[in-house]
CSV table of C-alpha atoms in Angstrom, one decimal:
chain,number,residue,atom,x,y,z
A,5,MET,CA,15.2,26.5,-18.6
A,6,ALA,CA,14.3,23.4,-16.7
A,7,GLU,CA,17.1,21.5,-15.1
A,8,LYS,CA,17.1,17.8,-16.1
A,9,GLU,CA,15.5,16.0,-13.2
A,10,GLU,CA,16.9,12.5,-12.3
A,11,VAL,CA,14.5,10.7,-10.0
A,12,LYS,CA,15.1,7.1,-9.0
A,13,LEU,CA,13.0,5.0,-6.6
A,14,LEU,CA,14.1,1.8,-4.9
A,15,GLY,CA,11.1,-0.3,-3.9
A,16,ILE,CA,9.5,-3.7,-3.6
A,17,TRP,CA,6.4,-4.6,-5.6
A,18,ALA,CA,4.4,-5.8,-2.6
A,19,SER,CA,5.4,-3.0,-0.2
A,20,PRO,CA,2.8,-0.3,0.6
A,21,PHE,CA,5.6,2.0,1.5
A,22,SER,CA,7.1,2.2,-2.0
A,23,ARG,CA,3.7,1.9,-3.7
A,24,ARG,CA,2.6,5.1,-2.0
A,25,ILE,CA,5.7,6.9,-3.4
A,26,GLU,CA,4.8,5.8,-6.9
A,27,MET,CA,1.3,7.1,-6.4
A,28,ALA,CA,2.7,10.5,-5.3
A,29,LEU,CA,5.2,10.7,-8.2
A,30,LYS,CA,2.5,9.8,-10.7
A,31,LEU,CA,0.0,12.4,-9.1
A,32,LYS,CA,2.7,15.0,-9.7
A,33,GLY,CA,3.6,13.8,-13.1
A,34,VAL,CA,7.2,13.3,-12.2
A,35,PRO,CA,9.0,10.7,-14.4
A,36,TYR,CA,11.2,8.3,-12.4
A,37,GLU,CA,13.3,5.2,-12.8
A,38,TYR,CA,12.0,2.3,-10.6
A,39,VAL,CA,14.5,-0.2,-9.2
A,40,GLU,CA,13.0,-3.4,-7.8
A,41,GLU,CA,14.7,-4.7,-4.6
A,42,ILE,CA,14.5,-8.1,-3.1
A,43,LEU,CA,14.0,-8.3,0.7
A,44,GLU,CA,16.2,-11.3,1.2
A,45,LYS,CA,18.9,-10.0,-1.1
A,46,LYS,CA,19.3,-6.3,-0.7
A,47,SER,CA,21.4,-4.6,-3.4
A,48,PRO,CA,24.7,-2.9,-2.6
A,49,LEU,CA,23.1,0.3,-3.9
A,50,LEU,CA,20.3,0.1,-1.2
A,51,LEU,CA,22.8,-0.7,1.5
A,52,SER,CA,25.0,2.2,0.6
A,53,LEU,CA,22.0,4.7,0.3
A,54,ASN,CA,20.3,3.6,3.5
A,55,PRO,CA,23.0,2.1,5.8
A,56,ILE,CA,21.1,3.0,9.0
A,57,HIS,CA,17.8,1.2,8.3
A,58,LYS,CA,18.6,-0.8,5.1
A,59,LYS,CA,15.0,-0.4,4.0
A,60,ILE,CA,13.0,0.7,1.0
A,61,PRO,CA,11.7,3.0,-0.2
A,62,VAL,CA,14.7,5.2,-1.1
A,63,LEU,CA,14.2,8.2,-3.3
A,64,VAL,CA,17.2,9.6,-5.1
A,65,HIS,CA,16.7,13.0,-6.7
A,66,ASN,CA,19.5,14.6,-8.6
A,67,GLY,CA,22.0,12.6,-6.5
A,68,LYS,CA,20.3,13.5,-3.1
A,69,THR,CA,19.0,10.6,-1.0
A,70,ILE,CA,15.7,10.8,0.8
A,71,LEU,CA,14.6,8.1,3.2
A,72,GLU,CA,11.4,7.1,5.1
A,73,SER,CA,8.2,7.0,3.1
A,74,GLN,CA,6.3,9.8,4.9
A,75,VAL,CA,9.4,12.0,4.8
A,76,ILE,CA,9.7,11.2,1.1
A,77,LEU,CA,6.1,12.1,0.5
A,78,GLU,CA,6.6,15.5,2.2
A,79,TYR,CA,9.8,16.1,0.2
A,80,ILE,CA,7.9,15.3,-3.1
A,81,ASP,CA,5.1,17.7,-2.0
A,82,GLU,CA,7.6,20.5,-1.3
A,83,THR,CA,9.7,20.0,-4.4
A,84,TRP,CA,6.9,19.7,-7.0
A,85,LYS,CA,4.3,22.1,-5.7
A,86,HIS,CA,1.4,21.5,-8.1
A,87,ASN,CA,-1.3,19.0,-7.3
A,88,PRO,CA,-0.6,19.3,-3.5
A,89,LEU,CA,-0.7,16.3,-1.3
A,90,LEU,CA,-1.0,18.0,2.0
A,91,PRO,CA,-3.6,20.7,2.7
A,92,GLN,CA,-2.5,24.3,3.2
A,93,ASP,CA,-4.0,24.9,6.6
A,94,PRO,CA,-1.6,24.0,9.5
A,95,TYR,CA,-4.4,22.4,11.6
A,96,GLU,CA,-5.6,20.2,8.7
A,97,ARG,CA,-2.0,19.3,8.0
A,98,SER,CA,-1.5,18.2,11.6
A,99,LYS,CA,-4.6,16.0,11.4
A,100,ALA,CA,-3.4,14.3,8.2
A,101,ARG,CA,0.0,13.7,9.7
A,102,PHE,CA,-1.5,12.4,12.9
A,103,LEU,CA,-3.8,9.9,11.1
A,104,ALA,CA,-1.0,8.9,8.8
A,105,LYS,CA,1.1,8.0,11.8
A,106,LEU,CA,-1.8,6.0,13.2
A,107,VAL,CA,-2.0,4.1,10.0
A,108,ASP,CA,1.7,3.3,9.7
A,109,GLU,CA,2.3,2.5,13.4
A,110,GLN,CA,-0.9,1.1,15.0
A,111,ILE,CA,-3.2,0.0,12.2
A,112,LEU,CA,-0.4,-1.7,10.2
A,113,THR,CA,0.9,-3.5,13.3
A,114,ALA,CA,-2.5,-4.6,14.5
A,115,GLY,CA,-3.4,-5.8,11.0
A,116,PHE,CA,-0.2,-7.8,10.5
A,117,VAL,CA,-0.4,-9.3,13.9
A,118,SER,CA,-4.0,-10.4,13.2
A,119,MET,CA,-2.6,-12.4,10.2
A,120,ALA,CA,0.3,-13.7,12.2
A,121,ARG,CA,-1.9,-15.4,14.8
A,122,ALA,CA,-2.5,-19.0,14.2
A,123,ASP,CA,-5.6,-19.2,16.6
A,124,GLU,CA,-9.0,-18.0,15.5
A,125,LYS,CA,-9.7,-16.3,18.8
A,126,GLY,CA,-6.4,-14.4,18.8
A,127,ARG,CA,-7.1,-13.2,15.2
A,128,GLU,CA,-10.6,-11.9,16.2
A,129,VAL,CA,-9.2,-10.0,19.1
A,130,LEU,CA,-6.6,-8.3,16.8
A,131,ALA,CA,-9.2,-7.8,14.1
A,132,GLU,CA,-11.4,-6.0,16.7
A,133,GLN,CA,-8.5,-3.7,17.7
A,134,THR,CA,-7.8,-2.9,14.1
A,135,ARG,CA,-11.5,-2.1,13.5
A,136,GLU,CA,-11.4,0.4,16.5
A,137,LEU,CA,-8.4,2.1,15.0
A,138,ILE,CA,-9.9,2.3,11.5
A,139,MET,CA,-13.0,3.9,12.9
A,140,ASN,CA,-10.9,7.0,13.3
A,141,LEU,CA,-10.5,7.1,9.5
A,142,GLU,CA,-14.2,6.3,8.9
A,143,LYS,CA,-15.2,9.4,10.9
A,144,GLU,CA,-12.8,11.5,8.9
A,145,LEU,CA,-14.3,10.5,5.6
A,146,VAL,CA,-17.8,11.7,6.3
A,147,GLY,CA,-18.9,14.1,3.5
A,148,LYS,CA,-15.7,13.7,1.6
A,149,ASP,CA,-14.7,11.8,-1.6
A,150,PHE,CA,-11.2,11.4,-0.3
A,151,PHE,CA,-9.3,12.4,2.9
A,152,GLY,CA,-7.9,15.2,0.8
A,153,GLY,CA,-11.4,16.4,0.0
A,154,LYS,CA,-12.2,16.4,-3.7
A,155,THR,CA,-8.8,15.0,-4.7
A,156,VAL,CA,-6.4,12.3,-3.5
A,157,GLY,CA,-4.0,13.6,-0.9
A,158,PHE,CA,-1.3,12.6,1.6
A,159,LEU,CA,-3.5,10.5,3.9
A,160,ASP,CA,-5.2,8.8,0.9
A,161,VAL,CA,-1.9,7.5,-0.4
A,162,VAL,CA,-0.7,6.4,3.1
A,163,ALA,CA,-4.0,4.7,4.1
A,164,GLY,CA,-4.8,3.5,0.6
A,165,SER,CA,-1.5,1.7,0.2
A,166,VAL,CA,-1.7,0.0,3.6
A,167,ILE,CA,-5.4,-0.9,4.2
A,168,PRO,CA,-7.3,-1.7,1.1
A,169,PHE,CA,-4.3,-2.6,-1.1
A,170,CYS,CA,-2.2,-4.5,1.4
A,171,LEU,CA,-4.0,-5.6,4.7
A,172,GLU,CA,-7.3,-6.4,3.0
A,173,ARG,CA,-5.4,-8.7,0.6
A,174,GLY,CA,-3.8,-10.5,3.6
A,175,TRP,CA,-7.2,-10.9,5.3
A,176,GLU,CA,-8.8,-12.2,2.2
A,177,GLY,CA,-6.1,-14.8,2.0
A,178,ILE,CA,-6.9,-16.2,5.5
A,179,GLY,CA,-10.7,-15.7,5.2
A,180,LEU,CA,-10.9,-13.0,7.9
A,181,GLU,CA,-13.5,-10.3,7.4
A,182,VAL,CA,-12.4,-7.2,9.2
A,183,ILE,CA,-13.9,-4.3,7.4
A,184,THR,CA,-17.7,-4.7,6.7
A,185,GLU,CA,-20.0,-2.5,4.6
A,186,GLU,CA,-22.3,-2.3,7.5
A,187,LYS,CA,-19.8,-0.8,10.0
A,188,PHE,CA,-17.6,1.1,7.5
A,189,PRO,CA,-19.8,2.5,4.7
A,190,GLU,CA,-17.6,5.6,4.3
A,191,TYR,CA,-14.4,3.5,4.0
A,192,LYS,CA,-16.0,1.3,1.4
A,193,ARG,CA,-17.1,4.3,-0.6
A,194,TRP,CA,-13.6,5.8,-0.4
A,195,VAL,CA,-12.0,2.6,-1.7
A,196,LYS,CA,-14.4,2.6,-4.7
A,197,ASN,CA,-13.4,6.3,-5.3
A,198,LEU,CA,-9.7,5.4,-5.1
A,199,GLU,CA,-10.0,2.5,-7.5
A,200,GLU,CA,-11.3,4.8,-10.1
A,201,VAL,CA,-8.3,7.1,-10.0
A,202,GLU,CA,-5.9,6.3,-12.8
A,203,PHE,CA,-2.6,6.9,-11.1
A,204,VAL,CA,-3.8,5.0,-8.0
A,205,LYS,CA,-4.9,2.0,-10.1
A,206,ASP,CA,-1.5,2.0,-11.8
A,207,CYS,CA,0.2,1.6,-8.4
A,208,ILE,CA,-1.8,-1.2,-6.8
A,209,PRO,CA,0.0,-4.6,-6.6
A,210,PRO,CA,-1.7,-7.2,-8.8
A,211,LYS,CA,-4.3,-8.8,-6.6
A,212,GLU,CA,-3.9,-12.5,-7.1
A,213,LYS,CA,-0.1,-12.4,-6.8
A,214,HIS,CA,-0.4,-10.1,-3.8
A,215,VAL,CA,-2.9,-12.3,-1.9
A,216,GLU,CA,-0.7,-15.3,-2.6
A,217,HIS,CA,2.4,-13.3,-1.3
A,218,MET,CA,0.6,-12.2,1.8
A,219,ASN,CA,-0.5,-15.8,2.5
A,220,TYR,CA,3.0,-17.0,2.1
A,221,MET,CA,4.4,-14.3,4.5
A,222,GLY,CA,1.6,-15.1,7.0
A,223,GLU,CA,2.3,-18.9,6.8
A,224,ARG,CA,6.0,-18.3,7.5
A,225,ILE,CA,5.2,-16.3,10.6
A,226,ARG,CA,2.4,-18.6,11.8
A,227,SER,CA,4.6,-21.7,11.5
A,228,GLY,CA,7.5,-20.2,13.4
B,198,MET,CA,-7.5,38.3,17.8
B,199,ALA,CA,-6.1,36.8,20.9
B,200,ASP,CA,-4.9,33.2,20.6
B,201,GLU,CA,-5.8,30.7,23.3
B,202,VAL,CA,-3.0,28.1,23.6
B,203,ILE,CA,-3.1,25.4,26.2
B,204,LEU,CA,-0.5,22.6,26.7
B,205,LEU,CA,-1.5,19.5,28.6
B,206,ASP,CA,1.8,18.0,29.7
B,207,LEU,CA,3.9,16.3,32.4
B,208,TRP,CA,7.0,18.0,33.8
B,209,ALA,CA,9.3,15.0,33.2
B,210,SER,CA,8.1,14.2,29.7
B,211,MET,CA,10.9,14.5,27.1
B,212,PHE,CA,8.2,14.8,24.5
B,213,GLY,CA,6.4,17.6,26.3
B,214,MET,CA,9.7,19.4,26.5
B,215,ARG,CA,9.9,19.5,22.7
B,216,THR,CA,6.6,21.4,22.5
B,217,ARG,CA,7.5,23.8,25.4
B,218,ILE,CA,10.8,24.6,23.6
B,219,ALA,CA,9.1,25.2,20.3
B,220,LEU,CA,6.5,27.5,21.8
B,221,ALA,CA,9.2,29.4,23.7
B,222,GLU,CA,11.4,29.8,20.6
B,223,LYS,CA,8.4,31.4,18.9
B,224,LYS,CA,7.5,33.5,21.9
B,225,VAL,CA,4.0,32.1,22.0
B,226,LYS,CA,2.1,32.7,25.2
B,227,TYR,CA,0.4,29.6,26.5
B,228,GLU,CA,-1.2,28.1,29.6
B,229,TYR,CA,0.7,25.0,30.9
B,230,ARG,CA,-1.4,22.4,32.6
B,231,GLU,CA,0.2,19.5,34.5
B,232,GLU,CA,-1.6,16.2,34.0
B,233,ASP,CA,-1.8,13.3,36.5
B,234,LEU,CA,-1.4,10.1,34.5
B,235,GLU,CA,-3.3,8.2,37.2
B,236,ASN,CA,-6.1,10.6,37.0
B,237,LYS,CA,-6.3,12.0,33.5
B,238,SER,CA,-8.4,15.2,33.1
B,239,SER,CA,-11.6,15.1,31.1
B,240,LEU,CA,-10.0,17.6,28.7
B,241,LEU,CA,-7.1,15.3,27.9
B,242,LEU,CA,-9.5,12.4,27.3
B,243,GLU,CA,-11.6,14.6,25.1
B,244,MET,CA,-8.8,16.2,23.1
B,245,ASN,CA,-6.7,13.0,22.6
B,246,PRO,CA,-9.3,10.2,22.6
B,247,VAL,CA,-7.2,8.0,20.4
B,248,HIS,CA,-4.1,7.7,22.6
B,249,LYS,CA,-5.0,9.5,25.8
B,250,LYS,CA,-1.4,10.7,26.1
B,251,ILE,CA,0.4,14.0,26.7
B,252,PRO,CA,1.5,16.3,25.3
B,253,VAL,CA,-1.6,17.8,23.8
B,254,LEU,CA,-1.5,21.2,22.3
B,255,ILE,CA,-4.9,23.0,22.2
B,256,HIS,CA,-5.0,26.0,20.0
B,257,ASN,CA,-8.3,28.0,20.0
B,258,GLY,CA,-10.1,24.8,21.1
B,259,LYS,CA,-8.5,22.5,18.4
B,260,PRO,CA,-6.2,19.7,19.5
B,261,VAL,CA,-2.8,18.8,18.0
B,262,CYS,CA,-1.3,15.6,19.2
B,263,GLU,CA,2.1,14.0,18.9
B,264,SER,CA,5.1,16.1,19.9
B,265,LEU,CA,6.9,16.4,16.5
B,266,ILE,CA,3.6,17.0,14.7
B,267,GLN,CA,3.1,19.8,17.3
B,268,VAL,CA,6.6,21.3,16.6
B,269,GLU,CA,5.8,21.4,12.8
B,270,TYR,CA,2.4,22.9,13.6
B,271,ILE,CA,4.0,25.6,15.8
B,272,ASP,CA,6.5,26.4,13.0
B,273,GLU,CA,3.8,26.7,10.4
B,274,THR,CA,1.3,28.6,12.6
B,275,TRP,CA,3.7,31.2,14.0
B,276,PRO,CA,6.3,31.7,11.3
B,277,GLY,CA,7.8,34.8,12.8
B,278,GLU,CA,11.5,35.4,12.5
B,279,THR,CA,12.8,32.1,13.7
B,280,SER,CA,12.2,28.9,11.7
B,281,LEU,CA,12.4,25.6,13.4
B,282,LEU,CA,12.8,23.7,10.2
B,283,PRO,CA,15.1,24.7,7.3
B,284,SER,CA,13.5,26.2,4.2
B,285,ASP,CA,15.1,23.9,1.6
B,286,PRO,CA,13.1,20.7,1.0
B,287,TYR,CA,16.1,18.4,1.1
B,288,GLN,CA,17.3,19.9,4.4
B,289,ARG,CA,13.8,19.5,5.8
B,290,ALA,CA,13.7,15.9,4.7
B,291,HIS,CA,17.1,15.4,6.4
B,292,ALA,CA,15.8,16.9,9.6
B,293,ARG,CA,12.6,14.9,9.5
B,294,PHE,CA,14.5,11.7,9.0
B,295,TRP,CA,16.6,12.3,12.1
B,296,GLY,CA,13.5,13.3,14.1
B,297,ASP,CA,11.9,10.0,13.0
B,298,PHE,CA,15.1,8.1,14.0
B,299,ILE,CA,15.1,9.7,17.4
B,300,ASP,CA,11.4,8.8,17.9
B,301,LYS,CA,11.9,5.2,16.7
B,302,LYS,CA,15.1,4.4,18.6
B,303,VAL,CA,15.8,6.5,21.7
B,304,ASN,CA,13.0,6.1,24.1
B,305,VAL,CA,12.1,2.5,23.2
B,306,THR,CA,15.7,1.5,24.1
B,307,ALA,CA,16.2,3.9,27.0
B,308,ARG,CA,13.1,2.8,28.8
B,309,ARG,CA,14.3,-0.8,28.9
B,310,ILE,CA,17.2,0.4,31.1
B,311,TRP,CA,15.0,1.4,34.0
B,312,ALA,CA,11.5,0.1,33.3
B,313,THR,CA,12.3,-3.5,32.5
B,314,LYS,CA,14.1,-5.9,34.8
B,315,GLY,CA,17.2,-7.7,33.6
B,316,GLU,CA,17.6,-5.7,30.4
B,317,GLU,CA,19.8,-2.8,31.7
B,318,LYS,CA,23.1,-4.1,30.3
B,319,GLU,CA,21.8,-4.9,26.8
B,320,ALA,CA,19.6,-1.8,26.6
B,321,SER,CA,22.3,0.6,27.9
B,322,SER,CA,24.9,-0.6,25.3
B,323,GLU,CA,22.2,-0.3,22.6
B,324,LEU,CA,21.5,3.2,23.8
B,325,ILE,CA,25.2,4.2,23.6
B,326,GLU,CA,25.3,2.9,20.0
B,327,ILE,CA,22.2,5.0,19.1
B,328,LEU,CA,23.7,8.1,20.8
B,329,LYS,CA,27.0,7.5,19.0
B,330,THR,CA,25.1,7.4,15.7
B,331,LEU,CA,23.5,10.7,16.6
B,332,GLU,CA,26.9,12.1,17.6
B,333,ALA,CA,28.3,11.1,14.2
B,334,GLU,CA,25.4,12.9,12.5
B,335,LEU,CA,26.1,16.0,14.6
B,336,GLY,CA,29.8,15.9,13.6
B,337,ASP,CA,31.5,19.2,14.2
B,338,LYS,CA,28.4,21.3,13.8
B,339,ARG,CA,27.2,23.6,16.5
B,340,TYR,CA,23.7,22.2,16.2
B,341,PHE,CA,22.2,19.3,14.2
B,342,GLY,CA,20.9,21.8,11.6
B,343,GLY,CA,24.2,23.6,11.4
B,344,GLU,CA,24.5,27.1,12.9
B,345,THR,CA,20.9,27.4,13.8
B,346,PHE,CA,19.1,25.6,16.6
B,347,GLY,CA,16.1,23.7,15.3
B,348,TYR,CA,13.9,20.7,14.8
B,349,VAL,CA,16.4,17.8,15.4
B,350,ASP,CA,17.9,19.6,18.5
B,351,ILE,CA,14.4,20.1,19.8
B,352,ALA,CA,13.6,16.4,19.1
B,353,LEU,CA,16.6,15.1,21.1
B,354,ILE,CA,17.5,17.6,23.9
B,355,GLY,CA,14.7,16.6,26.3
B,356,PHE,CA,16.4,13.2,26.7
B,357,TYR,CA,19.4,15.0,28.2
B,358,SER,CA,17.5,15.6,31.4
B,359,TRP,CA,17.0,11.8,31.6
B,360,PHE,CA,20.8,10.9,31.1
B,361,GLY,CA,21.2,10.7,34.9
B,362,VAL,CA,18.5,8.0,35.0
B,363,TYR,CA,20.2,6.0,32.2
B,364,ASP,CA,23.6,6.4,33.8
B,365,LYS,CA,22.4,5.3,37.2
B,366,PHE,CA,20.3,2.3,36.2
B,367,GLY,CA,22.4,1.3,33.2
B,368,ASN,CA,25.6,1.7,35.1
B,369,ILE,CA,27.1,3.7,32.3
B,370,SER,CA,28.5,7.1,31.8
B,371,ILE,CA,27.0,8.8,28.7
B,372,GLU,CA,29.4,11.7,29.2
B,373,SER,CA,32.5,9.6,28.9
B,374,GLU,CA,31.1,7.7,25.8
B,375,CYS,CA,29.6,10.6,24.0
B,376,SER,CA,31.5,13.7,25.0
B,377,LYS,CA,30.6,15.7,21.8
B,378,LEU,CA,26.9,15.0,22.4
B,379,ILE,CA,27.2,16.3,25.9
B,380,ALA,CA,28.9,19.4,24.7
B,381,TRP,CA,26.1,20.0,22.2
B,382,ALA,CA,23.5,19.5,25.0
B,383,LYS,CA,25.3,22.1,27.2
B,384,ARG,CA,25.2,24.5,24.3
B,385,CYS,CA,21.5,24.0,23.9
B,386,MET,CA,21.0,24.5,27.6
B,387,GLN,CA,22.3,28.0,27.2
B,388,ARG,CA,19.2,28.9,25.3
B,389,GLU,CA,16.5,30.2,27.5
B,390,SER,CA,13.8,28.1,25.8
B,391,VAL,CA,15.7,24.9,26.6
B,392,ALA,CA,16.8,25.9,30.1
B,393,LYS,CA,13.2,26.7,31.1
B,394,ALA,CA,11.7,23.6,29.5
B,395,LEU,CA,14.1,21.0,31.0
B,396,PRO,CA,13.8,19.9,34.6
B,397,GLU,CA,17.0,19.3,36.6
B,398,THR,CA,18.6,15.9,35.9
B,399,GLU,CA,18.7,15.2,39.7
B,400,LYS,CA,15.0,15.8,40.0
B,401,VAL,CA,14.2,13.3,37.2
B,402,THR,CA,16.6,10.7,38.6
B,403,THR,CA,15.0,11.1,42.1
B,404,PHE,CA,11.5,10.8,40.6
B,405,ILE,CA,12.3,7.6,38.8
B,406,SER,CA,14.1,6.1,41.8
B,407,GLN,CA,11.0,6.9,43.9
B,408,CYS,CA,8.7,5.3,41.2
B,409,LEU,CA,10.8,2.2,41.4
B,410,GLY,CA,10.6,2.2,45.2
B,411,LEU,CA,14.3,2.7,45.6
B,412,GLU,CA,14.1,6.0,47.5
């Protein structure tokens, strides 16, 4: 007899970190309650569940709290074993984890800094740095529909939530072209594949609202 | 089939120490190669082209980079009798959270004590706060995971060999501020895997003093 599962996710509509958790839960067919948080006004619930970092996403599963998006993804994968996110082979798993770390640490940072720069030259330098980093993902996609092979996996939800469905919206807002078809054909093909997957589509922030939001955030940083 | 395992590392790296400990806990035979950061080997540049950093674990010609990723790789590849991570998903998530906390907070802050001029006071008090948070997480347990030595202990223990550096340049005494943490570290040092992986604190302190031109 199945125990009643209670799954709650605290997130923010524009955050790639909570969006990726939604993708994973939907991939696994796990029903959950979503709680929208406001960055400038964090709820007492969030602060009590994540006193150390005070950040989303927070997953609560049958009363247990799990923090940090990549840690949450691995928890989801280990708890609901069907439709696996990570490959079985330890070496392939280490590669997926390595590239996921590259996305969240270096690519995300370089990408955001490129938007935060007010001068065109500064932006182009950061854009070029970001391109070099994304080339590591481009190489990994050769001959594959997704990073996970034939199906969406761990690195797809990590990189997907950050690059096409977050950074690219920011770049669009400021008219900066970072990822071209010419230099990144595999990446472009992968994004098209992702956009056709039902549960990924369901978890992408609405485009116009998102571009506007990224512009607003960028403006705030650029002006001081 | 014989496994070929090579570790590209630096004797003083608290990150390399994690991998050395994990390999020793699993009794995996490997070849240790000392890198010179001023003159990186072609193998290092080939195996870690993205970051060009140590430690790099090379298993039958295939590279695994990033120390905590290496620890998980080692745990999965050589399951054996000892597990470095717990088997329960929630306990594993808990361990990974603390590994991530250590990675995000400890070195970034600790480095500022000796590598950046003028920040010693601020950085050392921040470091003490971070260590106290870890001490609170440890509580009265023998190790971070409970009775068994594991992932979080491995993530943190290498920094113990650097406490002399932080004490000296930060003008603090970690022992008097975090006595429970020191007791934990001494317990870990009784394990052969840890004792062999960590250099003597004095050696690290002398090395850093020399790097800074003070000795």
